[in-house]
PDB file of C-alpha atoms in Angstrom:
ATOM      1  CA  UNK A   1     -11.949  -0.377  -9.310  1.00  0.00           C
ATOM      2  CA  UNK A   2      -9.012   1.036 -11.135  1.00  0.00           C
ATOM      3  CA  UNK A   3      -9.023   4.790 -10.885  1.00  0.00           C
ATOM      4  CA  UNK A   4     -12.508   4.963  -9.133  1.00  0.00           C
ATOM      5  CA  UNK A   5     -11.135   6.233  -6.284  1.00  0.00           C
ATOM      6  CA  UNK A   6     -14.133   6.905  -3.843  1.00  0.00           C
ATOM      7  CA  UNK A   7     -15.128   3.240  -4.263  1.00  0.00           C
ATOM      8  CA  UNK A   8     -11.807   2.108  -3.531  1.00  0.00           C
ATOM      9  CA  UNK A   9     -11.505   4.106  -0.526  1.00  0.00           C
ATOM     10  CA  UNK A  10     -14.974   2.910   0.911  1.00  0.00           C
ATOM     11  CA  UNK A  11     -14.470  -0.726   0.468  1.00  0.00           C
ATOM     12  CA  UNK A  12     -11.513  -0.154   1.744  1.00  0.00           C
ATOM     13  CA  UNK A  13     -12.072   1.508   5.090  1.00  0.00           C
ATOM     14  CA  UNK A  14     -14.695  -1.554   5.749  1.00  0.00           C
ATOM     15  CA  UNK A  15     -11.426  -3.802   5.034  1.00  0.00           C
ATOM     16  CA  UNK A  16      -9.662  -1.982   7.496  1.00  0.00           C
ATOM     17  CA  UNK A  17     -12.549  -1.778  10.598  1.00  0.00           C
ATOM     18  CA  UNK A  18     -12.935  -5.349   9.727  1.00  0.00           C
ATOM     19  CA  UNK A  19      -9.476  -6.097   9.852  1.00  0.00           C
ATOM     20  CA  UNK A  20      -7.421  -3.527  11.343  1.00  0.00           C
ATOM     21  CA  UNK A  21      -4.179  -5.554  11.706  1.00  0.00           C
ATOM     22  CA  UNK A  22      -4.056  -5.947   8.363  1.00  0.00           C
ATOM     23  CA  UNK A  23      -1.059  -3.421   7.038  1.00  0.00           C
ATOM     24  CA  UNK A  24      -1.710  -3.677   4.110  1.00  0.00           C
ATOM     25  CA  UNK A  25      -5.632  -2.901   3.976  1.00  0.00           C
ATOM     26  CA  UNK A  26      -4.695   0.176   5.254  1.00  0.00           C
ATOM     27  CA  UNK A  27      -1.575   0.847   3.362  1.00  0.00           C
ATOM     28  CA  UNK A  28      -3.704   0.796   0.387  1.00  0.00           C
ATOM     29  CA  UNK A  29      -6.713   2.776   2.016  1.00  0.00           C
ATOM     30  CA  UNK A  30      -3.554   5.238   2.385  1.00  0.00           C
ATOM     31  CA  UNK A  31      -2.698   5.165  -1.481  1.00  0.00           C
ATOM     32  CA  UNK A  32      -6.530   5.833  -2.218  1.00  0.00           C
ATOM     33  CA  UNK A  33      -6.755   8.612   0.102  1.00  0.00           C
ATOM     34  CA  UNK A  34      -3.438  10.371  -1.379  1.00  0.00           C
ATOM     35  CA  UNK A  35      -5.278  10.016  -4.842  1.00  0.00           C
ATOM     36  CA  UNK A  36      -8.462  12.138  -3.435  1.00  0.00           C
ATOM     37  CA  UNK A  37      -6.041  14.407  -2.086  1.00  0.00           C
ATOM     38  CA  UNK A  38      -6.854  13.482   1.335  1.00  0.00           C
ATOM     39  CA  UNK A  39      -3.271  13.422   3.405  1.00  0.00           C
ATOM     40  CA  UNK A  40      -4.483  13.525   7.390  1.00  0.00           C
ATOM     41  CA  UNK A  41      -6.472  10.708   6.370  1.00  0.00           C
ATOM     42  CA  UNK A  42      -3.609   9.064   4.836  1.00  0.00           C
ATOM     43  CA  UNK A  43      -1.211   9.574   7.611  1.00  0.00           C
ATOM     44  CA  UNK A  44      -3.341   8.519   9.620  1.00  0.00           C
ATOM     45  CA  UNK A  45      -3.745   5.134   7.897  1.00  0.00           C
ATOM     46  CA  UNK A  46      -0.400   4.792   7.638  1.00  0.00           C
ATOM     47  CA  UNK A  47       0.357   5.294  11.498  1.00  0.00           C
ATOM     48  CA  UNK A  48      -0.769   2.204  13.394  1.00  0.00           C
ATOM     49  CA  UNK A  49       0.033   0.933  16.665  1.00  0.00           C
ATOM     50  CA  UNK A  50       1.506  -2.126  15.130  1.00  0.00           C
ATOM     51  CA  UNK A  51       3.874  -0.668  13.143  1.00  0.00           C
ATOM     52  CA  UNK A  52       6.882  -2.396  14.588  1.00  0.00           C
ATOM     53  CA  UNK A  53       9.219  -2.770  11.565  1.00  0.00           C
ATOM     54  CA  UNK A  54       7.286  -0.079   9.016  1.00  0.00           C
ATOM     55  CA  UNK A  55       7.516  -1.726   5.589  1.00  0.00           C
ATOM     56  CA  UNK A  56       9.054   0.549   2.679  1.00  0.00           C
ATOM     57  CA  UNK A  57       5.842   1.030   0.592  1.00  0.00           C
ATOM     58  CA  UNK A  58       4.514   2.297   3.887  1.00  0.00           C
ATOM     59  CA  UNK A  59       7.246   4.857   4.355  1.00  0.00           C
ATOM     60  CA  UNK A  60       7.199   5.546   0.328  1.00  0.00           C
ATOM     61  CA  UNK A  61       3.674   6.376   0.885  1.00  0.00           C
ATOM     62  CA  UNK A  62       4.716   8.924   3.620  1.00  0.00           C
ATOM     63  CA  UNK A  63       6.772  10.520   1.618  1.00  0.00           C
ATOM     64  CA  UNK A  64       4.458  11.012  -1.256  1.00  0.00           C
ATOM     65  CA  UNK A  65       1.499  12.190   1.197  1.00  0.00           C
ATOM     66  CA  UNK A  66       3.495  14.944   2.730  1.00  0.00           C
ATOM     67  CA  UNK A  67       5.377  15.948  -0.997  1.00  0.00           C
ATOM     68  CA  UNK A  68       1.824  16.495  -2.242  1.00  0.00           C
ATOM     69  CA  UNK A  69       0.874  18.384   1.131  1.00  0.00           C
ATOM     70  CA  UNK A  70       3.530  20.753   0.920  1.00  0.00           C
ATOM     71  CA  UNK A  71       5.741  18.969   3.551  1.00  0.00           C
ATOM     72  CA  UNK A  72       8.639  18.960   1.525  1.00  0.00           C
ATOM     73  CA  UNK A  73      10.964  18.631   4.720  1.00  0.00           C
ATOM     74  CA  UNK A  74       9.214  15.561   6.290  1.00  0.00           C
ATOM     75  CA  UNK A  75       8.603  14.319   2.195  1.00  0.00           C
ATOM     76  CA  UNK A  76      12.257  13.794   1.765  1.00  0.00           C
ATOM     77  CA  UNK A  77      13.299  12.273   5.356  1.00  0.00           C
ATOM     78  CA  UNK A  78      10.562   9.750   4.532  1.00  0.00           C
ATOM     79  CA  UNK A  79      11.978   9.518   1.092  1.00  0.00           C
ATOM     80  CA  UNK A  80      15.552   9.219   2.620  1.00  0.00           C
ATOM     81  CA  UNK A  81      14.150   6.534   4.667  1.00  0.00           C
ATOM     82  CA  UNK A  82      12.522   4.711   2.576  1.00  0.00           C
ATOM     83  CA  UNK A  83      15.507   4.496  -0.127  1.00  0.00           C
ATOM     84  CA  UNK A  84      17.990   3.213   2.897  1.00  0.00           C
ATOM     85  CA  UNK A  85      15.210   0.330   3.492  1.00  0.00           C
ATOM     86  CA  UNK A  86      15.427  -0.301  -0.115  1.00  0.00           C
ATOM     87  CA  UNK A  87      18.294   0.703  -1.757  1.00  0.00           C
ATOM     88  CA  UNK A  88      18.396  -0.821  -5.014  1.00  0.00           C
TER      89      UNK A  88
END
């Protein structure tokens, strides 16, 4: 499914409703949806109430959504974030 987008993003979302503990189902349902240009959808999968320690692709994902939505303020705290999670 590399590159087909829509696909993706469907199978995905059934991944998710199936399993919707799964982070990172719906971390990549979040990467899809920032490829269709779709970023309430994709903060929305990336906000979960089990987010208890929010893992760096997660917060890198964030950051990317909101860059490409114009957010430039929130894009680089999440960026900031993200890079003090993962510094190297």
């Amino acid at each position: 499914l590399a590159g087909n987008y829509p696909t993706a993003n469907a199978l995905l979302t059934e991944a998710v409703q199936q399993r919707p503990q799964n982070v990172s189902y719906s971390t990549h349902k979040a990467w899809s949806e920032i490829e269709l240009h779709r970023f309430m959808d994709a903060f929305q999968s990336l906000t979960g109430p089990f987010d208890t320690r929010v893992p760096e692709e997660r917060v890198m994902a964030r950051a990317i959504a909101a860059w490409q939505s114009q957010q430039r303020d929130q894009a680089l705290t999440s960026f900031n974030e993200a890079a003090l999670q993962q510094p190297e």
